[in-house]
Amino acid sequence: MKHDYTSLFIDGQWVAPHSADVNTVINATTEEAMGRTPISDSADVDAAVAAARRAFDGTGWSDLEPAARADTLERFAHELEKRSTLIAETVTAENGMPITLSVPANGYSGAGFLRYYAGLIREFPLEETRAGDRPGEILVRREPLGVVAALVPWNYPQALAMMKIAPALAAGCTVVLKPALETALDANIMAEAAAAAGLPPGVFNVVPGGIEAGQALVAHPGVDKVSFTGSTATGRIIGEVAGRLLRPVTLELGGKSAAIVLDDADVATAVGGLAEVSFPNNGQTCTANTRVLAPARRYAQILDAVTDLAKSLTVGDPFDPATAVGPVVSARQRERIEGYIATGRGEGARLTAGGGRPAHLERGWFLEPTVFGDVRNDMVIAREEIFGPVITVIPYRTDTEAVELANDNEYGLAGSVWTGDVERGTALARRIRTGTIGINGYRIDNAAPFGGYKASGLGRENGPEGLMAYFQTKSILPPVTA
Ligand code: NAD
């Protein structure tokens, strides 16, 4: 697989970049170059925003009947589905995601979001009338916000981009996508699908780039709304800029979620489920449940089971369907995670599984699935997002203490409760300050609003709430009578 992009998808065409800088994408498993793209600069961002502006202001995309936009979204979905294998394999090579996850999470998720929002916009009430204080009816309208800047990270590049693009396009907005440099290749495949689907020129544009392009896009005077997914540190910076510009912003940020195993849970079932919930995408998942809260009287049993689980996960080539854990995205990311493992040891946590690089893999940025026991919730490894295959197991004595520990963290993105009694689990889930939480598992759903409490972000994606994020609300007031 070799991808060689020398141009940028702007205004419905592949155009020569202004920037001469080249981004070489490295395969996380082989450590070899697998393709290249331009690194967009601020002049490239200007061109993309100008195209999106023209498409919004002049071409009629936002004035189309919702059903006509929905038809286009469905064609876009179809073109992505035709490329699903290529997309899934490209992302697996780029970031090391096991192919068994990449097929649904990259190959098909984008089409799923497009079809969901196409269905929603066909039915969505864009105007309603309301009785007010005075005689006459108030006309309340939902109007598309305008040009959307969508900035995404490298960990689930297709899904995270489409959680923004699909509702934005459905609402009648136009989009400039800035993918991360690590996963710029699959974003260009998305652009090829958009072109094949016949999206009008300028409705969707892609500027692969780093911080320069990101900063230029967020602050660009032609942008009406910023939707960002990435780290909390970058989200704070973007939130400050958006605040100064009074520009609407959605921020999907980091997490340090708790998996609460209740004392009535079947340990084998609960811990088996943690493979998907705690180690997804080699731990590079914002929703990863990296703090396992275990009842003190069953702590040893649960820690042993989690340790056995981590040791049983097959680490290796992410293209092998038997692989559960592939490499992390880059050498820098692996060093960062190793720093956290050293910190955990220094804090007195007990390493029960992993902790190093797998001896049998000479190339690729691999790390062993790692478990720390005897962890206190105030340790650095229990407080900060590690973003690798490293989890902590923390004891609690009562359900109330479990709730307190789960909530005693800067983040509030995801979580899960494991129990033999779904009603009891649901009651406990109500007490957790988090945007999404699962019972006996955790899976994101197109229809379930997704987003963070606290430092995990602002706003919601998915569901009708995700569509509302791309509208302004206007009230047309009735004639004033004496
Ligand atoms: P990051 O914040 O470094 O980068 C994310 C994106 O922002 C990239 O496209 C990057 O090029 C761009 N960027 C970086 N600095 C910028 C700046 N100053 N201005 C504008 N753009 C800038 O994040 P990362 O390390 O690549 O991604 C991992 C993080 O993303 C983790 O913290 C993870 O939890 C979070 N994440 C959150 C969600 C969610 O939905 N809540 C989903 C996935 C990942």
Short mmCIF file of C-alpha atoms and ligand atoms in Angstrom, two decimals:
data_model
loop_
_atom_site.label_atom_id
_atom_site.label_comp_id
_atom_site.label_asym_id
_atom_site.label_seq_id
_atom_site.Cartn_x
_atom_site.Cartn_y
_atom_site.Cartn_z
CA MET A 1 0.00 0.00 0.00
CA LYS A 2 1.52 3.30 -1.06
CA HIS A 3 -0.25 6.65 -1.07
CA ASP A 4 1.29 9.66 -2.70
CA TYR A 5 -0.71 12.86 -2.48
CA THR A 6 0.96 16.02 -3.76
CA SER A 7 -2.18 18.15 -3.86
CA LEU A 8 -5.01 19.29 -1.58
CA PHE A 9 -8.76 18.70 -1.97
CA ILE A 10 -10.17 22.23 -2.08
CA ASP A 11 -13.24 23.53 -3.93
CA GLY A 12 -14.03 20.11 -5.35
CA GLN A 13 -10.66 19.72 -7.05
CA TRP A 14 -7.17 18.50 -6.28
CA VAL A 15 -5.09 21.69 -6.28
CA ALA A 16 -1.39 22.41 -5.87
CA PRO A 17 -0.60 23.47 -2.30
CA HIS A 18 0.90 26.84 -1.46
CA SER A 19 3.09 25.15 1.16
CA ALA A 20 6.18 23.29 -0.01
CA ASP A 21 6.35 21.22 3.18
CA VAL A 22 5.81 17.48 2.84
CA ASN A 23 4.28 15.17 5.45
CA THR A 24 5.66 11.63 5.38
CA VAL A 25 3.24 9.18 7.03
CA ILE A 26 5.00 6.34 8.82
CA ASN A 27 3.53 2.86 9.23
CA ALA A 28 3.33 2.26 13.00
CA THR A 29 4.16 -1.44 12.63
CA THR A 30 6.99 -1.43 10.09
CA GLU A 31 8.31 2.07 10.92
CA GLU A 32 8.58 2.62 7.15
CA ALA A 33 7.20 5.48 5.07
CA MET A 34 3.78 4.54 3.69
CA GLY A 35 2.77 7.74 1.94
CA ARG A 36 2.87 11.48 1.89
CA THR A 37 0.70 14.56 1.76
CA PRO A 38 1.39 18.28 1.74
CA ILE A 39 1.54 20.02 5.13
CA SER A 40 -0.96 22.82 4.64
CA ASP A 41 0.06 26.31 5.69
CA SER A 42 -2.10 29.34 6.48
CA ALA A 43 -2.39 30.26 2.77
CA ASP A 44 -3.79 26.80 2.05
CA VAL A 45 -6.24 27.26 4.92
CA ASP A 46 -7.25 30.63 3.41
CA ALA A 47 -8.00 28.90 0.10
CA ALA A 48 -10.03 26.14 1.76
CA VAL A 49 -12.06 28.54 3.93
CA ALA A 50 -12.69 30.79 0.91
CA ALA A 51 -14.04 27.79 -1.01
CA ALA A 52 -16.24 26.72 1.90
CA ARG A 53 -17.43 30.34 2.29
CA ARG A 54 -18.40 30.58 -1.38
CA ALA A 55 -20.16 27.23 -1.18
CA PHE A 56 -22.12 28.35 1.87
CA ASP A 57 -22.94 31.89 0.73
CA GLY A 58 -23.42 31.38 -2.97
CA THR A 59 -24.06 27.89 -4.28
CA GLY A 60 -27.32 27.07 -2.58
CA TRP A 61 -26.16 24.05 -0.52
CA SER A 62 -27.73 25.53 2.59
CA ASP A 63 -30.94 26.43 0.71
CA LEU A 64 -31.49 22.96 -0.71
CA GLU A 65 -34.44 21.00 0.51
CA PRO A 66 -33.20 18.81 3.37
CA ALA A 67 -34.18 15.73 1.34
CA ALA A 68 -31.82 16.77 -1.45
CA ARG A 69 -28.94 17.16 1.01
CA ALA A 70 -29.88 13.80 2.51
CA ASP A 71 -29.65 12.19 -0.94
CA THR A 72 -26.13 13.60 -1.34
CA LEU A 73 -25.13 12.34 2.11
CA GLU A 74 -26.37 8.87 1.18
CA ARG A 75 -24.32 8.92 -2.02
CA PHE A 76 -21.30 9.97 0.07
CA ALA A 77 -21.99 7.03 2.41
CA HIS A 78 -22.16 4.66 -0.54
CA GLU A 79 -18.82 5.90 -1.91
CA LEU A 80 -17.20 5.43 1.52
CA GLU A 81 -18.59 1.91 1.76
CA LYS A 82 -17.10 1.10 -1.65
CA ARG A 83 -13.71 2.11 -0.19
CA SER A 84 -14.22 0.53 3.25
CA THR A 85 -11.45 -2.05 2.96
CA LEU A 86 -8.95 0.50 1.68
CA ILE A 87 -9.90 2.94 4.43
CA ALA A 88 -9.72 0.34 7.21
CA GLU A 89 -6.35 -0.97 6.04
CA THR A 90 -4.91 2.50 5.56
CA VAL A 91 -5.78 3.52 9.13
CA THR A 92 -4.44 0.25 10.53
CA ALA A 93 -1.13 0.94 8.81
CA GLU A 94 -1.11 4.61 9.88
CA ASN A 95 -1.90 4.25 13.56
CA GLY A 96 -1.65 0.54 14.45
CA MET A 97 -5.37 -0.05 15.15
CA PRO A 98 -6.15 -3.79 15.03
CA ILE A 99 -7.88 -4.53 11.73
CA THR A 100 -10.80 -6.21 13.49
CA LEU A 101 -11.59 -2.82 15.07
CA SER A 102 -10.56 -0.70 12.09
CA VAL A 103 -13.09 -2.34 9.75
CA PRO A 104 -16.11 -1.18 11.79
CA ALA A 105 -14.51 1.92 13.35
CA ASN A 106 -12.98 3.33 10.16
CA GLY A 107 -14.25 1.26 7.24
CA TYR A 108 -17.95 1.59 8.00
CA SER A 109 -18.53 4.15 10.77
CA GLY A 110 -18.34 7.17 8.47
CA ALA A 111 -21.08 5.80 6.23
CA GLY A 112 -23.11 4.98 9.34
CA PHE A 113 -23.02 8.58 10.58
CA LEU A 114 -23.90 9.90 7.11
CA ARG A 115 -26.89 7.59 6.81
CA TYR A 116 -28.03 8.40 10.35
CA TYR A 117 -27.95 12.18 9.76
CA ALA A 118 -29.47 11.82 6.27
CA GLY A 119 -32.41 10.06 7.92
CA LEU A 120 -32.66 12.64 10.68
CA ILE A 121 -32.59 15.72 8.45
CA ARG A 122 -35.38 14.34 6.28
CA GLU A 123 -37.68 14.50 9.31
CA PHE A 124 -36.16 17.27 11.42
CA PRO A 125 -38.43 20.27 12.14
CA LEU A 126 -36.55 23.32 10.81
CA GLU A 127 -39.39 25.71 11.56
CA GLU A 128 -42.02 25.72 14.25
CA THR A 129 -44.57 28.20 15.43
CA ARG A 130 -45.09 29.05 19.05
CA ALA A 131 -47.59 31.04 21.04
CA GLY A 132 -45.99 33.91 22.93
CA ASP A 133 -46.90 36.51 25.55
CA ARG A 134 -48.74 38.60 22.99
CA PRO A 135 -51.17 37.89 20.16
CA GLY A 136 -49.81 36.25 17.03
CA GLU A 137 -47.43 33.36 16.43
CA ILE A 138 -43.68 33.35 16.80
CA LEU A 139 -41.86 31.61 13.96
CA VAL A 140 -38.79 29.78 15.32
CA ARG A 141 -36.30 28.76 12.64
CA ARG A 142 -33.17 26.64 12.69
CA GLU A 143 -30.62 27.99 10.23
CA PRO A 144 -27.25 26.46 9.39
CA LEU A 145 -24.36 28.12 11.22
CA GLY A 146 -22.14 28.51 8.16
CA VAL A 147 -18.55 27.42 7.57
CA VAL A 148 -17.39 24.74 10.00
CA ALA A 149 -13.75 24.12 10.93
CA ALA A 150 -13.43 20.44 11.91
CA LEU A 151 -10.16 19.44 13.62
CA VAL A 152 -9.54 15.83 14.57
CA PRO A 153 -6.81 13.61 16.05
CA TRP A 154 -5.32 10.42 14.68
CA ASN A 155 -6.83 7.72 16.90
CA TYR A 156 -10.22 7.10 15.20
CA PRO A 157 -9.75 9.43 12.27
CA GLN A 158 -12.73 8.47 10.12
CA ALA A 159 -15.35 8.20 12.85
CA LEU A 160 -14.26 11.35 14.68
CA ALA A 161 -14.24 13.37 11.46
CA MET A 162 -17.63 12.10 10.37
CA MET A 163 -19.22 12.79 13.78
CA LYS A 164 -18.72 16.44 12.74
CA ILE A 165 -19.00 16.35 8.95
CA ALA A 166 -22.25 14.37 8.72
CA PRO A 167 -24.38 16.58 11.00
CA ALA A 168 -22.74 19.76 9.66
CA LEU A 169 -23.53 18.88 6.04
CA ALA A 170 -27.01 17.66 6.98
CA ALA A 171 -27.71 21.02 8.63
CA GLY A 172 -26.60 22.88 5.47
CA CYS A 173 -23.14 23.97 6.68
CA THR A 174 -19.95 23.60 4.65
CA VAL A 175 -16.79 22.08 6.11
CA VAL A 176 -13.02 22.42 6.17
CA LEU A 177 -11.52 19.28 7.72
CA LYS A 178 -8.05 19.41 9.24
CA PRO A 179 -6.93 15.85 9.90
CA ALA A 180 -3.88 15.06 11.99
CA LEU A 181 -0.70 14.56 10.00
CA GLU A 182 -0.39 10.95 11.23
CA THR A 183 -3.69 10.03 9.54
CA ALA A 184 -3.81 12.43 6.62
CA LEU A 185 -3.93 9.63 4.02
CA ASP A 186 -7.30 8.19 4.98
CA ALA A 187 -8.72 11.73 5.11
CA ASN A 188 -7.78 12.09 1.44
CA ILE A 189 -9.59 8.84 0.66
CA MET A 190 -12.63 10.44 2.30
CA ALA A 191 -12.16 13.42 -0.04
CA GLU A 192 -12.06 11.07 -3.04
CA ALA A 193 -15.34 9.55 -1.88
CA ALA A 194 -16.88 13.02 -1.49
CA ALA A 195 -15.84 13.93 -5.03
CA ALA A 196 -17.21 10.67 -6.43
CA ALA A 197 -20.49 11.28 -4.59
CA GLY A 198 -20.87 14.63 -6.36
CA LEU A 199 -20.73 16.95 -3.37
CA PRO A 200 -20.89 20.49 -4.78
CA PRO A 201 -17.49 22.23 -4.97
CA GLY A 202 -16.36 23.78 -1.69
CA VAL A 203 -18.92 21.99 0.48
CA PHE A 204 -16.17 19.72 1.83
CA ASN A 205 -12.45 20.56 1.83
CA VAL A 206 -9.43 18.87 3.44
CA VAL A 207 -6.25 20.55 4.68
CA PRO A 208 -3.87 18.03 6.28
CA GLY A 209 -1.70 20.00 8.64
CA GLY A 210 -0.17 20.54 12.02
CA ILE A 211 -0.36 23.35 14.52
CA GLU A 212 0.10 26.17 11.97
CA ALA A 213 -2.86 25.03 9.88
CA GLY A 214 -4.90 24.29 13.02
CA GLN A 215 -4.33 27.73 14.51
CA ALA A 216 -5.04 29.46 11.20
CA LEU A 217 -8.29 27.53 10.78
CA VAL A 218 -9.62 28.04 14.31
CA ALA A 219 -9.08 31.82 14.20
CA HIS A 220 -9.97 32.35 10.53
CA PRO A 221 -12.44 35.21 10.00
CA GLY A 222 -14.34 33.14 7.44
CA VAL A 223 -15.15 30.36 9.93
CA ASP A 224 -18.47 30.39 11.82
CA LYS A 225 -18.11 27.33 14.05
CA VAL A 226 -15.21 25.26 15.37
CA SER A 227 -15.60 21.59 16.20
CA PHE A 228 -12.49 20.07 17.74
CA THR A 229 -11.61 16.59 18.97
CA GLY A 230 -8.25 16.11 20.67
CA SER A 231 -6.38 16.62 23.89
CA THR A 232 -7.67 18.74 26.74
CA ALA A 233 -4.52 20.90 26.57
CA THR A 234 -5.19 21.85 22.94
CA GLY A 235 -8.92 22.12 23.62
CA ARG A 236 -8.28 24.78 26.28
CA ILE A 237 -6.23 26.84 23.78
CA ILE A 238 -8.92 26.51 21.10
CA GLY A 239 -11.64 27.34 23.62
CA GLU A 240 -9.79 30.54 24.56
CA VAL A 241 -9.52 31.62 20.92
CA ALA A 242 -13.18 30.78 20.28
CA GLY A 243 -14.15 32.70 23.42
CA ARG A 244 -12.27 35.80 22.29
CA LEU A 245 -13.91 35.60 18.85
CA LEU A 246 -17.33 34.70 20.32
CA ARG A 247 -17.32 31.75 17.93
CA PRO A 248 -19.43 28.69 18.76
CA VAL A 249 -17.24 25.72 19.62
CA THR A 250 -17.67 22.03 20.35
CA LEU A 251 -14.79 20.41 22.24
CA GLU A 252 -14.41 16.62 22.52
CA LEU A 253 -11.41 16.13 24.79
CA GLY A 254 -9.59 13.60 26.96
CA GLY A 255 -10.84 11.07 29.46
CA LYS A 256 -9.88 8.89 32.43
CA SER A 257 -13.00 6.85 32.77
CA ALA A 258 -13.91 4.37 35.49
CA ALA A 259 -15.16 0.81 35.03
CA ILE A 260 -17.02 0.13 38.29
CA VAL A 261 -17.26 -3.58 39.08
CA LEU A 262 -20.05 -4.00 41.64
CA ASP A 263 -19.90 -6.71 44.28
CA ASP A 264 -22.69 -8.70 42.57
CA ALA A 265 -20.91 -8.85 39.20
CA ASP A 266 -19.80 -12.10 37.66
CA VAL A 267 -16.05 -11.51 37.64
CA ALA A 268 -15.29 -13.60 34.55
CA THR A 269 -17.93 -11.77 32.49
CA ALA A 270 -16.96 -8.34 33.77
CA VAL A 271 -13.24 -8.76 33.30
CA GLY A 272 -13.74 -10.44 29.91
CA GLY A 273 -15.66 -7.32 28.83
CA LEU A 274 -12.81 -5.07 29.90
CA ALA A 275 -10.74 -6.25 26.90
CA GLU A 276 -12.98 -4.17 24.66
CA VAL A 277 -13.68 -1.40 27.15
CA SER A 278 -10.29 -0.79 28.75
CA PHE A 279 -7.78 -1.62 26.00
CA PRO A 280 -9.53 -0.57 22.76
CA ASN A 281 -7.23 0.58 19.96
CA ASN A 282 -4.13 -0.28 22.01
CA GLY A 283 -5.44 2.03 24.73
CA GLN A 284 -5.47 5.02 22.39
CA THR A 285 -9.12 5.76 22.98
CA CYS A 286 -10.60 8.78 24.73
CA THR A 287 -13.35 6.61 26.24
CA ALA A 288 -11.01 3.85 27.49
CA ASN A 289 -12.06 2.73 30.98
CA THR A 290 -8.58 2.93 32.47
CA ARG A 291 -9.54 3.01 36.14
CA VAL A 292 -11.05 -0.30 37.20
CA LEU A 293 -12.81 0.18 40.56
CA ALA A 294 -13.05 -3.13 42.41
CA PRO A 295 -14.88 -3.91 45.71
CA ALA A 296 -12.25 -4.34 48.45
CA ARG A 297 -13.47 -7.76 49.52
CA ARG A 298 -13.07 -9.14 46.00
CA TYR A 299 -10.08 -6.96 45.10
CA ALA A 300 -7.47 -9.75 44.90
CA GLN A 301 -9.73 -11.91 42.73
CA ILE A 302 -10.51 -9.05 40.34
CA LEU A 303 -6.90 -7.83 40.14
CA ASP A 304 -5.78 -11.38 39.33
CA ALA A 305 -8.43 -11.69 36.61
CA VAL A 306 -7.53 -8.31 35.06
CA THR A 307 -3.85 -9.31 35.18
CA ASP A 308 -4.60 -12.62 33.45
CA LEU A 309 -6.68 -10.81 30.84
CA ALA A 310 -3.84 -8.39 30.03
CA LYS A 311 -1.35 -11.26 29.76
CA SER A 312 -3.70 -13.17 27.47
CA LEU A 313 -4.13 -10.39 24.89
CA THR A 314 -2.23 -11.15 21.67
CA VAL A 315 0.19 -8.33 20.86
CA GLY A 316 1.46 -8.10 17.31
CA ASP A 317 0.77 -7.28 13.68
CA PRO A 318 -2.47 -5.26 13.64
CA PHE A 319 -3.34 -6.76 10.24
CA ASP A 320 -3.58 -10.22 11.84
CA PRO A 321 -7.21 -10.81 12.87
CA ALA A 322 -5.96 -12.64 15.98
CA THR A 323 -4.21 -9.50 17.27
CA ALA A 324 -5.86 -7.69 20.16
CA VAL A 325 -3.17 -5.05 20.74
CA GLY A 326 -1.11 -3.44 17.95
CA PRO A 327 1.59 -0.78 18.15
CA VAL A 328 0.96 2.74 19.42
CA VAL A 329 0.99 5.52 16.86
CA SER A 330 4.55 6.84 17.15
CA ALA A 331 7.87 6.54 18.91
CA ARG A 332 7.12 9.77 20.79
CA GLN A 333 3.80 8.41 22.03
CA ARG A 334 5.45 5.18 23.22
CA GLU A 335 8.07 7.14 25.15
CA ARG A 336 5.34 9.22 26.78
CA ILE A 337 3.50 6.07 27.88
CA GLU A 338 6.73 4.53 29.18
CA GLY A 339 7.23 7.69 31.21
CA TYR A 340 3.87 7.07 32.89
CA ILE A 341 4.78 3.43 33.59
CA ALA A 342 7.96 4.65 35.32
CA THR A 343 5.90 7.19 37.27
CA GLY A 344 3.49 4.46 38.40
CA ARG A 345 6.35 2.34 39.69
CA GLY A 346 7.84 5.36 41.44
CA GLU A 347 4.51 6.15 43.12
CA GLY A 348 4.43 2.69 44.67
CA ALA A 349 1.79 1.07 42.46
CA ARG A 350 2.31 -2.66 41.93
CA LEU A 351 2.97 -3.72 38.34
CA THR A 352 1.13 -7.02 37.80
CA ALA A 353 1.25 -7.32 33.99
CA GLY A 354 3.35 -5.87 31.19
CA GLY A 355 5.34 -2.72 31.77
CA GLY A 356 7.74 -3.08 28.84
CA ARG A 357 8.19 -3.65 25.14
CA PRO A 358 7.31 -7.16 23.91
CA ALA A 359 10.55 -9.09 23.39
CA HIS A 360 9.34 -10.89 20.27
CA LEU A 361 8.68 -7.75 18.23
CA GLU A 362 11.77 -5.97 16.97
CA ARG A 363 10.07 -3.32 14.92
CA GLY A 364 6.97 -1.22 15.49
CA TRP A 365 6.07 0.91 18.49
CA PHE A 366 4.68 -1.91 20.60
CA LEU A 367 4.05 -1.98 24.34
CA GLU A 368 2.78 -4.84 26.49
CA PRO A 369 -0.73 -4.50 27.94
CA THR A 370 0.07 -3.19 31.40
CA VAL A 371 -1.82 -3.42 34.69
CA PHE A 372 -1.08 -1.63 37.95
CA GLY A 373 -2.59 -2.90 41.22
CA ASP A 374 -2.62 -1.28 44.66
CA VAL A 375 -3.36 2.04 43.01
CA ARG A 376 -4.73 5.02 44.94
CA ASN A 377 -7.02 7.38 43.07
CA ASP A 378 -4.69 10.32 43.80
CA MET A 379 -1.70 8.78 42.04
CA VAL A 380 -0.62 10.39 38.75
CA ILE A 381 -1.34 7.15 36.85
CA ALA A 382 -4.92 7.24 38.13
CA ARG A 383 -5.43 10.95 37.43
CA GLU A 384 -3.87 11.63 34.03
CA GLU A 385 -4.78 10.29 30.62
CA ILE A 386 -1.99 7.89 29.56
CA PHE A 387 -3.41 7.07 26.09
CA GLY A 388 -1.77 3.66 25.84
CA PRO A 389 -2.44 0.08 26.96
CA VAL A 390 -2.05 0.84 30.67
CA ILE A 391 -4.81 0.43 33.26
CA THR A 392 -5.09 0.79 37.01
CA VAL A 393 -7.11 -1.25 39.52
CA ILE A 394 -8.35 0.69 42.55
CA PRO A 395 -10.18 -0.73 45.59
CA TYR A 396 -13.39 0.73 47.10
CA ARG A 397 -15.45 -0.27 50.13
CA THR A 398 -19.03 0.92 49.48
CA ASP A 399 -21.06 1.89 46.40
CA THR A 400 -20.97 5.48 47.59
CA GLU A 401 -17.18 5.38 47.76
CA ALA A 402 -17.11 3.91 44.23
CA VAL A 403 -19.19 6.85 43.01
CA GLU A 404 -16.91 9.31 44.82
CA LEU A 405 -13.78 7.76 43.33
CA ALA A 406 -15.25 7.66 39.83
CA ASN A 407 -16.20 11.34 40.13
CA ASP A 408 -12.93 12.38 41.77
CA ASN A 409 -11.16 13.11 38.50
CA GLU A 410 -10.71 16.10 36.23
CA TYR A 411 -12.34 14.24 33.34
CA GLY A 412 -15.88 12.95 32.78
CA LEU A 413 -16.19 11.39 29.34
CA ALA A 414 -17.26 7.73 29.57
CA GLY A 415 -17.47 4.82 32.01
CA SER A 416 -19.17 1.53 32.74
CA VAL A 417 -20.86 -0.33 35.57
CA TRP A 418 -20.61 -4.13 35.81
CA THR A 419 -23.33 -5.86 37.78
CA GLY A 420 -25.74 -8.77 37.93
CA ASP A 421 -28.58 -6.29 38.53
CA VAL A 422 -29.12 -3.87 35.65
CA GLU A 423 -31.46 -1.64 37.69
CA ARG A 424 -28.89 -1.28 40.44
CA GLY A 425 -26.23 -0.52 37.81
CA THR A 426 -28.44 2.10 36.16
CA ALA A 427 -29.14 3.77 39.51
CA LEU A 428 -25.42 3.98 40.17
CA ALA A 429 -24.74 5.23 36.62
CA ARG A 430 -27.07 8.18 37.30
CA ARG A 431 -24.68 9.34 40.03
CA ILE A 432 -21.56 9.44 37.84
CA ARG A 433 -20.62 12.84 36.41
CA THR A 434 -19.85 11.69 32.89
CA GLY A 435 -21.20 12.20 29.38
CA THR A 436 -21.79 8.52 28.52
CA ILE A 437 -21.79 5.39 30.64
CA GLY A 438 -22.58 1.76 29.80
CA ILE A 439 -24.02 -1.10 31.80
CA ASN A 440 -22.06 -4.37 31.42
CA GLY A 441 -20.22 -2.95 28.41
CA TYR A 442 -19.65 0.31 26.60
CA ARG A 443 -20.30 1.11 22.96
CA ILE A 444 -20.90 4.48 21.32
CA ASP A 445 -24.17 4.71 19.40
CA ASN A 446 -25.04 7.07 16.52
CA ALA A 447 -28.22 8.07 18.33
CA ALA A 448 -26.73 8.53 21.83
CA PRO A 449 -25.47 12.05 22.61
CA PHE A 450 -21.71 11.83 23.19
CA GLY A 451 -19.44 14.31 24.93
CA GLY A 452 -17.80 15.28 28.15
CA TYR A 453 -18.43 16.71 31.58
CA LYS A 454 -15.68 18.85 33.14
CA ALA A 455 -12.31 18.79 31.35
CA SER A 456 -13.60 16.24 28.84
CA GLY A 457 -15.20 18.96 26.81
CA LEU A 458 -18.09 21.18 25.81
CA GLY A 459 -21.17 20.23 23.81
CA ARG A 460 -22.42 16.95 22.42
CA GLU A 461 -22.03 15.00 19.20
CA ASN A 462 -24.26 12.22 17.83
CA GLY A 463 -28.04 12.03 18.10
CA PRO A 464 -30.24 15.05 17.38
CA GLU A 465 -28.06 17.00 19.85
CA GLY A 466 -25.15 16.57 17.44
CA LEU A 467 -27.23 18.10 14.64
CA MET A 468 -28.38 21.02 16.82
CA ALA A 469 -24.73 22.00 17.24
CA TYR A 470 -24.71 23.19 13.59
CA PHE A 471 -27.76 25.44 13.73
CA GLN A 472 -28.41 29.00 14.79
CA THR A 473 -31.89 29.62 16.16
CA LYS A 474 -33.82 32.59 14.82
CA SER A 475 -37.16 33.92 16.07
CA ILE A 476 -39.32 35.89 13.66
CA LEU A 477 -41.71 37.81 15.85
CA PRO A 478 -45.35 38.48 14.96
CA PRO A 479 -46.55 41.97 13.99
CA VAL A 480 -46.83 44.28 16.97
CA THR A 481 -50.37 45.38 17.48
CA ALA A 482 -51.28 48.33 19.64
P1 NAD B 1 -3.97 16.98 19.96
O1 NAD B 1 -4.80 17.92 20.77
O2 NAD B 1 -2.51 17.09 20.05
O3 NAD B 1 -4.31 17.15 18.38
C1 NAD B 1 -5.62 17.05 17.88
C2 NAD B 1 -5.72 17.88 16.61
O4 NAD B 1 -5.50 19.26 16.88
C3 NAD B 1 -4.70 17.51 15.54
O5 NAD B 1 -5.34 17.62 14.28
C4 NAD B 1 -3.62 18.56 15.72
O6 NAD B 1 -2.89 18.78 14.54
C5 NAD B 1 -4.43 19.78 16.08
N1 NAD B 1 -3.76 20.80 16.87
C6 NAD B 1 -2.74 20.64 17.77
N2 NAD B 1 -2.45 21.82 18.35
C7 NAD B 1 -3.31 22.75 17.82
C8 NAD B 1 -3.52 24.14 18.05
N3 NAD B 1 -2.81 24.85 18.92
N4 NAD B 1 -4.51 24.76 17.37
C9 NAD B 1 -5.28 24.07 16.50
N5 NAD B 1 -5.12 22.75 16.24
C10 NAD B 1 -4.15 22.10 16.90
O7 NAD B 1 -4.50 15.54 20.31
P2 NAD B 1 -3.82 14.13 19.99
O8 NAD B 1 -2.77 13.88 20.99
O9 NAD B 1 -3.48 14.05 18.56
O10 NAD B 1 -5.07 13.17 20.24
C11 NAD B 1 -5.27 12.47 21.41
C12 NAD B 1 -6.22 13.21 22.33
O11 NAD B 1 -7.51 13.31 21.73
C13 NAD B 1 -6.45 12.48 23.63
O12 NAD B 1 -6.41 13.39 24.70
C14 NAD B 1 -7.84 11.91 23.48
O13 NAD B 1 -8.51 11.64 24.68
C15 NAD B 1 -8.52 12.95 22.68
N6 NAD B 1 -9.70 12.39 22.01
C16 NAD B 1 -10.95 12.79 22.42
C17 NAD B 1 -12.08 12.23 21.84
C18 NAD B 1 -13.47 12.66 22.25
O14 NAD B 1 -14.39 12.46 21.47
N7 NAD B 1 -13.69 13.22 23.42
C19 NAD B 1 -11.94 11.27 20.85
C20 NAD B 1 -10.66 10.88 20.49
C21 NAD B 1 -9.55 11.46 21.07
#
